[in-house]
Amino acid sequence: MKKYLSILVLSVFCMAPASADEGMWLPSLISQRIGDMQAKGFTLTAEDIYSINQACLKDAVVHFGGGCTGELISPEGLLITNHHCGYGQIQRHSSVEHDYLRDGFWAMTRAEELPNPGLSVSFLEYMEDVTDKVLKGYKDGMSEEEREALVEKNSAKLVEEAVAEGKGLRASVEPLFYGNKYYMFVFRRYTDVRLVGAPPSSIGKFGGDTDNWMWPRHTGDFSIFRVYADKDNNPAAYSEDNVPYKPKKYFHIAAGGVKEGDFTFVYGFPGSTREYIMSEGVRYVSDVTNPAKIALRTMRLDVQKKYMDADQAVRIQYSSKNAGVSNAWKKWQGEMKGIVRLGTVARKQAFEASFMEWAEGTEYEGIIPALDSLYKALEPYNYALDYYNESARTIELVQFASRAVKAAEGGSDSALKAVEATFYKDYFLPIDKESFVAVMNAYKDNVPVDFRPPYFDSTLAVYGGSIEKWADDLFSASVFADRAALEAMDCAAVAALQDDPAVVFGREFTSWIGENIRPVVSRLNSEINLLNRDYVRGQMEFQPEKTFYPDANSTLRVAYGHIKGYSPSDGVYYMPFSTIEGIMEKDNPDIFDYNIPQRFRDIVASGDYGRWGHDGKVPVCFIATNHTSGGNSGSPVIDSKGRLIGINFDRVWEGTMSDIEFDPDFCRNISLDIRYVLFVIDMIGNADHLIDEMTIETE
Ligand code: ARG
Ligand code: GLU
């Protein structure tokens, strides 16, 4: 062990946060950070950020649709989030005749605002450390299963009490630090949320997937909604009688401009990070699963692109699906590169060596080797599951067939028809079939026989080993591929389609994976989780000087930093701001992703940017050092006085490994400058009635 001593000194140094800008902090504990925030320029108090006694910034932040963040920007319930967060809604309201994706949408009156069944936004009422209550009754020596059952039982009771009042209250208890702590989050959920405005995709998605995760960036990634409530300001299902929600707090907008070095604060719901896992878990990500998943998605994206480029109707049908596939595909690539560049695996190994030395004779002795062997045992199962999820489980027809049969078994013809209509609206069989051929061939080549359903190999044998022949047969024989035939059937007939090849495919895979792979993965993961609980606590004892923040888990967090450029590679420095000039540089009518609206070109040619010009330009995006993750999309970017200066929407590609290791030199969040938002609303959307609702400060 002695040989690790010099590494010990080094690794403790390396693993300690290199910059205080790293971190996603709990709002209710922000008083622990407020001194640092204020030293960096913030002028408000901890109570202004989070309070249960007074209206505060948290009251203007919502969890939007489950996966994004949004914020209130007017006293009449106006809400802003990203274009890509409202994308599904914008797309569902679009058709070839009313193509809001392409042309944008602006409600000129309240009556024109479009309802969105299924969409909700949640306001955090309060959060509370419930660790003692959740672990009440815990005794030393309890097994992990017993502990989990206890946690579940106690949590259910807490949740029940917390939502007793009704009125849209929802609550959940979430573990932090792998269950070293538990917090309860109580939300009020509003379900009448209407679409108010969206720029054309040529602005809202400018740069498309080419620019996604990249800097310099010029995407006008915002969309606007309005929250509606009943006459008492409480949540209510959609009704014409509902009225705009009156928020306890909404953001004032700072349109005076920002500069490098300015304090920034992102308030939102980051989804998932794993900063404290051991090297073996990181190695699986960078060396095993990311490369495999990337290769599978490349195949699907190639197929989609071919057909989307050829046909505008197919482009609309697949735009949202394509964006989803492409997004993680690109992020994983950046993440892999980042992990390799940082040498995260080796750094963690060195850290683990020193941790082991320290842990000798303590309760933490043996954790690292135990975790290591669990990760090794998990790997083939995890791989089989990840591979299945990115291949067999992506066949649209198969997924649809099982959804339709399930709906049919429910016995409601209207529910069945709704499932059918939603599916066929956005389905293009040639894409699905070609993707099937590509990903299932890869499945055949890359998943060991023992880790795949015998059904797969026996069926493949029937087709002489040819996935192509299998696909020909499945896509012509399945009734689900024949829209007219299926639509003519009632529930009883659809429920009887148990031998349809698409249904069989789905059932065989789901049940075999469900019986042979999932249980092992979840058992090993729960053992890993249990050890991680000790490992994180051990890390805290081992590094008493380090401040730990809990991994992201879709709960509300504060990340603060400042506007700052970066150097992505030798000899290159990226400035922190982009402007409308960059849009004109990229503009190209022949490239779908860079074809800005003609109106935009005319405005630039006239040089008249109304009140939104600064030094003859309009600012578009900026980057900063805030530690964000997926789910922070749409988060407010707040200045030192608590005002809205931007909308977070992405991270730079070289920094996407921040979910695993944050590097202050490379990790930057990308935000839309609020002045560009105002410019687009006003001069492209001609929707200045929306601006009139806002409180805009220019000083
Ligand atoms: N990368 C951003 C995020 O993770 C933006 C995604 C928008 N989607 C896209 N495919 N361009 O959500
Ligand atoms: N676009 C991401 C989202 O949907 C945010 C980017 C990130 O992962 O930081 O949340």
XYZ file of C-alpha atoms and ligand atoms in Angstrom:
721
model
C 0.000 0.000 0.000
C 2.924 2.336 0.622
C 3.521 2.845 -3.070
C 0.187 4.663 -3.209
C 1.291 7.322 -0.795
C 2.464 9.895 -3.270
C -0.612 9.234 -5.375
C -2.662 9.845 -2.282
C -1.459 13.384 -1.864
C -1.928 14.065 -5.531
C -5.348 12.525 -5.831
C -6.807 14.241 -2.816
C -5.729 17.432 -4.435
C -7.225 16.426 -7.796
C -10.537 15.214 -6.506
C -11.215 18.195 -4.297
C -13.407 20.669 -6.147
C -11.042 22.669 -8.268
C -13.540 25.471 -8.520
C -16.331 26.519 -6.295
C -18.472 26.887 -9.424
C -18.874 23.136 -9.407
C -21.970 21.976 -7.565
C -25.737 21.730 -7.620
C -26.935 22.885 -4.245
C -30.145 22.257 -2.362
C -32.176 25.481 -2.162
C -33.274 24.882 1.413
C -29.625 24.652 2.477
C -28.486 27.577 0.398
C -27.689 29.567 3.528
C -24.539 27.394 3.637
C -23.465 28.774 0.258
C -24.866 32.263 0.375
C -21.647 33.759 1.741
C -19.755 32.392 -1.253
C -22.484 33.523 -3.635
C -22.418 37.008 -2.200
C -18.641 37.123 -2.336
C -19.006 36.390 -6.037
C -21.460 39.191 -6.596
C -24.936 38.011 -5.638
C -26.778 40.759 -3.783
C -29.854 38.945 -2.446
C -30.266 36.719 0.615
C -30.820 33.018 1.149
C -34.468 33.776 1.989
C -34.852 35.453 -1.408
C -33.856 32.181 -3.044
C -35.803 29.773 -0.904
C -38.227 30.497 1.872
C -41.300 28.946 3.347
C -42.326 32.245 4.921
C -42.311 34.656 2.023
C -42.611 34.707 -1.747
C -39.182 33.975 -3.192
C -37.486 33.052 -6.430
C -38.394 29.378 -6.125
C -42.047 30.375 -6.537
C -41.302 31.534 -10.058
C -39.572 28.287 -11.109
C -41.456 25.190 -12.300
C -40.704 21.655 -13.242
C -42.035 21.721 -16.786
C -43.602 18.569 -18.196
C -41.474 16.323 -16.016
C -38.198 16.717 -17.889
C -37.504 20.425 -18.175
C -37.565 23.615 -16.176
C -39.618 26.735 -16.851
C -40.107 30.098 -15.186
C -42.877 32.624 -14.744
C -42.276 35.969 -16.408
C -45.479 37.902 -15.898
C -48.116 38.458 -13.220
C -50.551 36.685 -15.553
C -49.021 33.254 -15.625
C -46.814 33.695 -18.661
C -44.095 31.073 -18.645
C -40.951 30.644 -20.673
C -38.999 27.465 -21.332
C -36.966 26.094 -24.213
C -38.266 25.516 -27.715
C -37.028 21.936 -27.416
C -39.007 21.522 -24.190
C -42.214 22.676 -25.849
C -41.290 20.868 -29.040
C -43.630 17.918 -28.552
C -46.568 20.281 -27.977
C -45.681 22.514 -30.893
C -45.349 19.446 -33.057
C -48.675 17.982 -31.958
C -50.439 21.183 -32.978
C -48.696 21.089 -36.362
C -49.788 19.661 -39.661
C -48.727 20.318 -43.222
C -51.383 23.102 -43.409
C -50.563 24.668 -40.016
C -46.897 23.980 -39.635
C -46.078 25.745 -36.375
C -42.768 23.955 -36.231
C -41.741 25.548 -39.487
C -43.551 28.872 -39.271
C -43.749 29.521 -35.563
C -46.895 30.245 -33.594
C -48.031 33.388 -31.806
C -51.359 33.635 -30.013
C -52.484 37.205 -30.605
C -55.293 36.881 -28.063
C -55.835 34.698 -25.002
C -58.526 32.856 -26.940
C -55.936 31.700 -29.452
C -53.733 30.044 -26.820
C -53.655 26.290 -27.412
C -54.390 23.723 -24.681
C -52.032 20.765 -24.236
C -53.605 17.673 -22.748
C -51.068 15.777 -20.695
C -48.799 18.746 -20.061
C -48.351 19.962 -16.506
C -46.104 22.274 -14.546
C -45.235 21.873 -10.869
C -44.342 24.544 -8.348
C -42.295 23.506 -5.336
C -44.254 24.400 -2.204
C -41.559 23.270 0.177
C -38.855 20.694 0.751
C -37.944 19.069 4.007
C -35.239 16.828 5.421
C -37.219 13.741 6.428
C -34.288 11.382 7.000
C -35.239 10.580 10.585
C -38.897 10.037 9.779
C -38.120 7.848 6.782
C -35.716 5.683 8.765
C -37.954 5.446 11.829
C -37.927 1.845 12.943
C -34.599 1.058 11.312
C -32.443 -1.362 13.236
C -28.811 -2.245 12.723
C -28.443 -5.466 10.810
C -31.564 -5.003 8.689
C -31.112 -6.283 5.162
C -31.272 -3.850 2.273
C -34.663 -5.264 1.292
C -36.015 -4.695 4.784
C -34.586 -1.212 4.810
C -36.140 -0.429 1.425
C -39.513 -1.723 2.555
C -39.306 0.458 5.649
C -38.316 3.520 3.634
C -41.184 2.897 1.261
C -43.733 2.469 4.012
C -42.642 5.529 5.982
C -42.390 7.629 2.822
C -45.872 6.666 1.685
C -47.248 7.884 4.983
C -45.385 11.185 4.785
C -46.556 11.735 1.226
C -50.135 10.967 2.127
C -50.102 13.503 4.924
C -48.410 16.122 2.783
C -51.003 16.001 0.011
C -54.057 15.618 2.235
C -55.293 19.070 1.371
C -55.699 18.070 -2.288
C -55.719 21.088 -4.595
C -53.101 19.701 -6.942
C -50.587 18.837 -4.229
C -48.100 16.095 -5.090
C -45.243 14.883 -3.011
C -42.340 12.519 -3.217
C -39.537 11.440 -0.973
C -36.161 11.278 -2.682
C -32.900 9.809 -1.463
C -29.811 11.998 -1.517
C -26.258 10.685 -1.270
C -27.513 7.155 -1.999
C -29.858 7.174 0.940
C -27.658 8.827 3.542
C -30.341 11.507 3.521
C -33.980 11.671 2.448
C -35.867 14.776 1.448
C -39.544 15.241 0.804
C -40.564 17.578 -2.010
C -44.100 18.903 -2.076
C -45.358 20.395 -5.314
C -48.525 22.014 -6.580
C -49.236 20.781 -10.065
C -51.135 22.767 -12.683
C -52.489 20.894 -15.674
C -54.016 23.627 -17.823
C -50.939 24.952 -19.594
C -51.463 26.576 -22.979
C -49.107 27.274 -25.821
C -48.710 31.003 -26.375
C -45.760 31.429 -28.645
C -42.920 29.722 -30.421
C -40.495 31.044 -32.985
C -40.127 29.158 -36.252
C -37.766 26.201 -35.897
C -35.359 28.024 -38.157
C -34.855 30.282 -35.122
C -35.863 28.027 -32.205
C -33.811 25.132 -33.511
C -31.366 27.161 -35.580
C -28.279 25.058 -36.166
C -30.345 21.920 -35.477
C -28.467 18.852 -34.494
C -25.327 20.096 -36.206
C -24.902 22.836 -33.605
C -26.547 20.928 -30.750
C -24.189 20.669 -27.725
C -21.815 23.102 -29.406
C -20.398 26.527 -28.943
C -20.462 29.052 -30.643
C -24.204 28.755 -30.716
C -27.032 30.812 -32.207
C -30.166 28.882 -31.298
C -33.238 30.890 -30.254
C -34.296 27.973 -28.088
C -37.428 29.288 -26.342
C -41.171 28.811 -26.325
C -43.861 30.494 -24.297
C -46.800 29.035 -22.426
C -49.384 30.293 -19.979
C -50.476 28.559 -16.810
C -54.210 28.619 -16.107
C -56.000 28.099 -12.807
C -59.520 28.073 -11.484
C -60.977 31.318 -10.161
C -59.349 30.686 -6.768
C -55.922 30.341 -8.413
C -55.912 26.597 -7.739
C -55.026 23.871 -10.251
C -57.908 22.736 -12.421
C -58.354 20.545 -15.462
C -58.607 22.466 -18.724
C -61.743 24.553 -18.907
C -62.792 27.618 -20.848
C -63.666 29.149 -17.503
C -60.118 28.916 -16.192
C -58.208 32.140 -15.762
C -54.497 32.960 -15.965
C -52.620 31.809 -12.890
C -51.381 34.581 -10.601
C -47.885 33.585 -9.476
C -46.611 34.393 -5.995
C -43.494 35.589 -7.759
C -42.408 36.143 -11.351
C -39.054 37.134 -12.777
C -38.309 40.687 -13.716
C -36.271 40.837 -16.855
C -32.878 42.515 -16.956
C -32.426 43.780 -20.481
C -29.488 46.052 -19.721
C -26.904 43.556 -20.914
C -24.310 41.293 -19.377
C -20.547 41.052 -19.615
C -17.805 38.505 -19.062
C -17.246 37.835 -15.385
C -20.833 38.676 -14.380
C -22.387 36.501 -11.695
C -24.908 33.907 -12.966
C -27.258 31.675 -11.069
C -29.202 28.808 -12.652
C -32.265 27.616 -10.744
C -33.744 24.381 -12.048
C -34.242 20.630 -12.038
C -31.092 18.776 -13.186
C -31.947 15.140 -13.875
C -29.104 12.831 -13.026
C -25.404 12.971 -12.249
C -22.948 10.452 -10.798
C -20.051 12.365 -9.374
C -19.085 9.920 -6.624
C -19.156 6.534 -8.341
C -16.053 4.410 -8.523
C -13.731 4.062 -11.513
C -15.256 0.822 -12.716
C -18.652 2.467 -13.174
C -17.055 5.244 -15.205
C -15.091 2.803 -17.329
C -18.337 1.048 -18.257
C -19.749 4.356 -19.480
C -16.761 5.506 -21.503
C -15.433 2.205 -22.823
C -18.446 -0.067 -23.104
C -21.941 1.315 -23.154
C -21.474 4.725 -24.769
C -19.630 3.322 -27.826
C -22.248 0.606 -28.305
C -25.220 2.935 -27.941
C -23.653 5.562 -30.177
C -23.118 3.020 -32.956
C -26.752 1.868 -32.782
C -28.121 5.395 -32.859
C -25.873 6.331 -35.765
C -27.615 3.632 -37.778
C -31.087 4.878 -36.927
C -30.193 8.509 -37.528
C -28.782 7.688 -40.966
C -32.013 5.983 -41.957
C -34.176 8.799 -40.620
C -32.128 11.443 -42.356
C -32.408 9.754 -45.716
C -36.212 9.817 -45.651
C -36.619 13.145 -43.869
C -34.473 14.902 -46.460
C -36.620 13.441 -49.224
C -40.056 14.381 -47.955
C -41.363 17.330 -45.923
C -44.241 15.302 -44.472
C -41.803 12.707 -43.170
C -39.633 15.481 -41.793
C -42.531 16.720 -39.690
C -43.456 13.204 -38.609
C -39.962 12.352 -37.454
C -38.662 15.726 -36.311
C -39.333 15.178 -32.636
C -38.269 11.518 -32.638
C -35.126 12.368 -34.573
C -34.180 15.143 -32.165
C -34.579 12.740 -29.254
C -32.373 10.082 -30.813
C -29.752 12.551 -31.898
C -29.521 14.431 -28.642
C -28.165 11.703 -26.385
C -26.166 10.281 -29.283
C -24.151 13.443 -29.495
C -23.907 13.994 -25.784
C -22.513 10.501 -25.180
C -19.747 11.194 -27.673
C -18.724 14.389 -25.904
C -18.964 12.695 -22.538
C -16.711 9.837 -23.636
C -14.095 12.185 -25.002
C -14.218 14.286 -21.857
C -13.753 11.291 -19.580
C -10.807 10.126 -21.652
C -9.235 13.579 -21.790
C -9.572 14.107 -18.051
C -8.340 10.602 -17.351
C -11.260 10.193 -14.973
C -10.883 6.428 -14.715
C -7.197 6.603 -13.765
C -7.787 9.521 -11.417
C -10.541 7.651 -9.681
C -8.381 4.532 -9.474
C -5.659 6.536 -7.787
C -8.195 8.063 -5.447
C -9.584 4.625 -4.633
C -6.120 3.353 -3.811
C -5.625 6.118 -1.293
C -9.124 5.691 0.052
C -8.448 1.985 0.606
C -5.305 2.748 2.483
C -7.125 5.222 4.697
C -10.035 2.830 5.154
C -7.927 0.015 6.571
C -9.296 -0.936 9.942
C -12.394 1.259 9.543
C -15.939 0.274 8.648
C -15.108 1.293 5.075
C -12.444 -1.340 4.610
C -13.239 -3.607 1.711
C -15.801 -1.340 0.037
C -13.743 -0.683 -3.057
C -12.964 -4.311 -3.916
C -16.573 -5.229 -3.203
C -17.866 -2.488 -5.483
C -15.350 -3.449 -8.102
C -16.500 -7.025 -8.265
C -20.161 -6.011 -8.284
C -19.526 -3.713 -11.243
C -17.678 -6.512 -13.034
C -20.531 -8.920 -12.383
C -23.028 -6.341 -13.583
C -21.286 -5.500 -16.816
C -22.508 -8.276 -19.162
C -26.080 -7.923 -17.917
C -26.040 -4.166 -18.109
C -24.629 -4.388 -21.601
C -27.339 -6.840 -22.680
C -29.994 -4.534 -21.286
C -28.536 -1.336 -22.741
C -28.128 -3.012 -26.108
C -31.678 -4.311 -26.074
C -33.037 -0.880 -25.125
C -31.238 0.737 -28.032
C -32.134 -1.945 -30.596
C -35.061 -4.371 -30.259
C -36.923 -1.925 -28.047
C -36.741 0.875 -30.569
C -38.823 -0.876 -33.232
C -41.806 1.424 -33.490
C -44.224 -1.112 -34.922
C -43.468 -3.559 -32.140
C -43.930 -0.941 -29.448
C -47.167 0.175 -31.043
C -48.475 -3.381 -31.371
C -48.079 -4.022 -27.671
C -49.612 -0.660 -26.734
C -52.566 -1.271 -29.032
C -53.182 -4.790 -27.736
C -53.033 -3.492 -24.197
C -55.511 -0.727 -25.005
C -57.753 -3.254 -26.759
C -57.659 -5.550 -23.743
C -58.852 -2.572 -21.730
C -62.004 -2.805 -23.829
C -62.470 0.850 -24.720
C -62.782 1.353 -28.479
C -62.166 5.073 -28.137
C -58.954 4.508 -26.170
C -57.810 2.070 -28.844
C -58.629 4.517 -31.624
C -56.691 7.230 -29.829
C -53.609 5.006 -29.580
C -53.922 4.204 -33.280
C -54.387 7.800 -34.367
C -51.392 9.047 -32.370
C -49.180 6.343 -33.763
C -50.111 6.544 -37.439
C -49.920 10.334 -37.507
C -46.160 10.116 -37.117
C -45.309 6.722 -38.551
C -43.368 6.028 -41.708
C -42.856 2.326 -42.209
C -39.761 2.365 -44.444
C -37.806 4.138 -41.688
C -38.879 1.618 -39.105
C -38.147 -1.351 -41.309
C -34.694 -0.197 -42.373
C -33.850 0.625 -38.780
C -34.984 -2.845 -37.774
C -32.597 -4.389 -40.269
C -29.702 -2.243 -39.107
C -30.069 -2.532 -35.351
C -31.106 -6.171 -35.267
C -28.123 -7.146 -37.402
C -25.957 -5.357 -34.864
C -27.793 -7.155 -32.076
C -27.027 -10.469 -33.749
C -23.343 -9.607 -34.017
C -22.783 -7.971 -30.651
C -24.927 -9.559 -27.980
C -23.657 -12.953 -26.817
C -26.125 -15.812 -27.373
C -26.494 -16.449 -23.647
C -27.631 -12.886 -23.122
C -30.379 -12.818 -25.720
C -33.752 -14.557 -25.983
C -33.724 -18.056 -27.535
C -36.691 -16.733 -29.545
C -34.291 -14.435 -31.370
C -32.028 -17.235 -32.541
C -34.777 -19.711 -33.325
C -36.673 -17.155 -35.411
C -33.507 -16.060 -37.124
C -32.862 -19.688 -38.057
C -36.283 -19.827 -39.726
C -35.113 -17.011 -41.998
C -31.806 -18.705 -42.716
C -29.953 -16.212 -40.527
C -31.203 -13.238 -42.536
C -32.504 -10.260 -40.561
C -33.583 -8.752 -43.904
C -35.911 -11.680 -44.595
C -37.236 -11.501 -41.047
C -37.983 -7.815 -41.534
C -39.677 -8.414 -44.905
C -41.908 -10.948 -43.310
C -42.678 -9.076 -40.102
C -43.483 -5.769 -41.768
C -45.716 -7.345 -44.407
C -47.456 -9.936 -42.247
C -48.205 -7.769 -39.218
C -51.729 -6.348 -39.203
C -50.355 -3.341 -37.332
C -48.479 -2.336 -40.477
C -51.792 -2.159 -42.335
C -53.538 0.951 -41.087
C -56.844 0.422 -42.875
C -57.137 -3.176 -41.738
C -56.361 -2.320 -38.135
C -58.684 0.678 -38.008
C -61.521 -1.514 -39.166
C -61.100 -3.761 -36.128
C -62.742 -3.370 -32.748
C -61.188 -4.067 -29.361
C -62.061 -7.731 -29.328
C -60.459 -8.299 -32.705
C -57.288 -6.390 -31.819
C -56.991 -8.091 -28.450
C -57.092 -11.408 -30.308
C -53.992 -10.567 -32.363
C -51.738 -12.435 -29.944
C -49.945 -14.304 -32.756
C -49.242 -11.266 -34.867
C -45.476 -11.251 -35.532
C -45.025 -7.741 -34.105
C -46.881 -8.708 -30.937
C -44.885 -11.920 -30.607
C -41.595 -10.103 -31.126
C -42.397 -7.616 -28.376
C -43.732 -10.208 -25.965
C -40.838 -12.637 -26.386
C -38.197 -9.987 -25.896
C -39.948 -8.268 -23.031
C -40.588 -11.431 -21.109
C -37.173 -12.994 -21.622
C -35.323 -9.813 -20.769
C -37.734 -9.267 -17.888
C -37.005 -12.721 -16.477
C -33.340 -13.176 -17.248
C -31.662 -9.803 -17.418
C -33.608 -7.184 -15.514
C -33.755 -9.015 -12.186
C -29.982 -9.487 -12.152
C -29.388 -5.876 -13.127
C -31.686 -4.585 -10.444
C -30.311 -6.917 -7.763
C -26.713 -5.933 -8.524
C -27.640 -2.275 -8.782
C -29.303 -2.360 -5.423
C -26.196 -3.972 -3.929
C -24.090 -1.284 -5.561
C -26.421 1.356 -4.222
C -26.095 -0.015 -0.734
C -22.300 0.053 -0.912
C -22.345 3.492 -2.512
C -24.205 4.768 0.520
C -21.241 3.755 2.639
C -18.731 4.787 0.017
C -20.053 8.361 -0.199
C -20.154 8.636 3.577
C -16.626 7.274 3.641
C -15.529 9.842 1.068
C -16.965 12.570 3.273
C -14.988 11.333 6.252
C -11.881 10.848 4.174
C -12.063 14.392 2.766
C -13.455 16.531 5.555
C -12.237 19.669 3.793
C -14.350 19.027 0.699
C -17.915 20.283 0.353
C -20.210 17.609 -1.068
C -23.355 18.299 -3.021
C -25.862 15.541 -3.681
C -25.975 14.043 -7.167
C -28.755 15.457 -9.322
C -32.015 13.516 -9.155
C -34.553 15.840 -10.792
C -34.927 17.862 -7.622
C -34.651 21.635 -7.522
C -31.068 22.923 -7.380
C -29.052 26.082 -7.368
C -25.927 26.318 -9.513
C -23.945 29.519 -9.543
C -20.988 30.728 -11.526
C -20.072 33.490 -13.906
C -19.972 34.302 -17.580
C -16.731 32.986 -19.003
C -15.177 31.840 -22.284
C -12.998 28.747 -22.643
C -10.312 27.155 -24.696
C -11.545 23.913 -26.284
C -8.188 23.022 -27.763
C -4.691 24.302 -28.195
C -4.556 27.680 -29.870
C -8.300 28.247 -29.770
C -10.177 30.513 -27.411
C -13.966 30.814 -27.430
C -15.446 34.124 -26.400
C -18.479 33.903 -24.138
C -20.981 35.770 -26.339
C -22.553 35.179 -29.717
C -24.503 37.749 -31.712
C -26.849 38.032 -34.617
C -23.807 38.435 -36.866
C -23.011 34.795 -36.331
C -26.489 33.900 -37.520
C -25.840 35.773 -40.729
C -22.484 34.009 -41.108
C -24.164 30.622 -40.782
C -27.277 31.556 -42.790
C -27.669 29.327 -45.841
C -30.990 28.841 -47.641
C -29.753 25.508 -48.989
C -29.109 23.945 -45.606
C -32.257 23.129 -43.658
C -30.711 23.803 -40.236
C -29.282 27.175 -41.251
C -32.064 28.649 -43.322
C -33.284 31.629 -41.297
C -36.613 33.292 -42.112
C -36.524 35.912 -44.870
C -38.016 38.406 -42.444
C -34.941 37.957 -40.278
C -32.641 38.741 -43.216
C -34.664 41.841 -44.018
C -34.406 43.122 -40.475
C -30.659 42.575 -40.413
C -30.312 44.303 -43.794
C -32.216 47.298 -42.452
C -30.001 47.367 -39.362
C -33.026 48.420 -37.322
C -33.200 46.261 -34.199
C -35.644 48.494 -32.370
C -34.925 48.671 -28.665
C -32.969 45.406 -28.760
C -29.797 46.481 -30.548
C -26.567 46.923 -28.605
C -23.617 48.464 -30.444
C -25.341 47.698 -33.724
C -25.823 44.001 -32.895
C -28.293 41.835 -31.052
C -26.740 39.427 -28.535
C -27.919 35.831 -28.984
C -26.316 33.369 -26.543
C -23.701 33.280 -23.796
C -21.795 30.668 -21.847
C -21.026 30.502 -18.147
C -19.512 28.193 -15.564
C -22.753 26.969 -13.968
C -22.880 23.253 -13.215
C -25.996 22.044 -15.040
C -27.342 18.845 -16.508
C -30.189 17.434 -18.583
C -33.393 18.757 -17.028
C -31.878 22.206 -16.576
C -33.248 23.005 -19.999
C -35.404 26.068 -19.744
C -33.950 27.058 -16.363
C -33.822 30.732 -15.524
C -30.371 32.264 -15.641
C -30.437 34.923 -12.967
C -28.213 37.927 -12.372
C -26.730 39.276 -9.158
C -29.995 41.099 -8.411
C -32.269 38.109 -8.949
C -33.452 39.131 -12.408
C -33.745 37.031 -15.547
C -30.849 37.476 -17.971
C -31.137 34.263 -19.928
C -32.657 30.847 -20.458
C -30.368 27.861 -19.992
C -30.604 25.308 -22.802
C -27.436 23.330 -23.262
C -23.857 22.596 -22.337
C -20.741 22.759 -24.486
C -19.725 19.462 -26.007
C -16.253 19.369 -24.440
C -17.848 19.658 -21.005
C -20.640 17.079 -21.124
C -18.686 14.738 -18.833
C -19.675 17.099 -16.012
C -22.365 14.553 -15.087
C -19.443 12.412 -13.963
C -16.577 14.831 -13.433
C -16.730 18.613 -13.594
C -13.773 20.361 -15.188
C -13.759 24.116 -14.591
C -11.661 24.653 -17.715
C -14.131 23.003 -20.068
C -17.571 22.851 -18.463
C -19.853 25.640 -19.632
C -23.622 25.910 -19.734
C -25.140 27.608 -22.765
C -27.898 30.174 -22.334
C -30.063 32.216 -24.562
C -29.604 35.929 -23.941
C -32.969 37.286 -22.828
C -32.521 40.269 -25.148
C -32.603 37.950 -28.145
C -35.817 36.421 -26.833
C -37.386 39.867 -26.611
C -36.126 40.767 -30.058
C -37.682 37.642 -31.590
C -41.005 38.053 -29.776
C -41.210 41.660 -30.813
C -39.744 41.804 -34.300
C -40.302 38.305 -35.677
C -43.487 37.371 -33.820
C -44.981 40.875 -33.702
C -46.244 39.793 -30.306
C -45.329 42.861 -28.298
C -48.532 42.393 -26.276
C -46.545 39.654 -24.505
C -43.675 42.003 -23.792
C -46.171 44.468 -22.330
C -47.062 41.871 -19.702
C -43.473 41.570 -18.524
C -41.499 43.795 -16.203
C -38.429 44.855 -18.086
C -35.563 46.667 -16.422
C -32.823 48.200 -18.494
C -30.537 49.446 -15.735
N -28.782 19.442 -26.091
C -29.917 20.100 -25.529
C -30.533 19.192 -24.467
O -29.959 18.241 -24.084
C -30.874 20.523 -26.586
C -31.633 19.432 -27.177
C -32.509 19.843 -28.325
N -32.636 18.698 -29.157
C -31.959 18.519 -30.287
N -31.850 17.327 -30.782
N -31.410 19.529 -30.898
O -31.691 19.034 -24.255
N -30.681 20.465 -23.258
C -30.612 19.830 -21.981
C -31.958 19.529 -21.345
O -32.895 19.143 -21.978
C -29.779 20.650 -21.107
C -28.418 20.449 -21.506
C -27.672 19.703 -20.487
O -27.729 18.471 -20.443
O -27.011 20.412 -19.754
O -32.116 19.564 -20.173
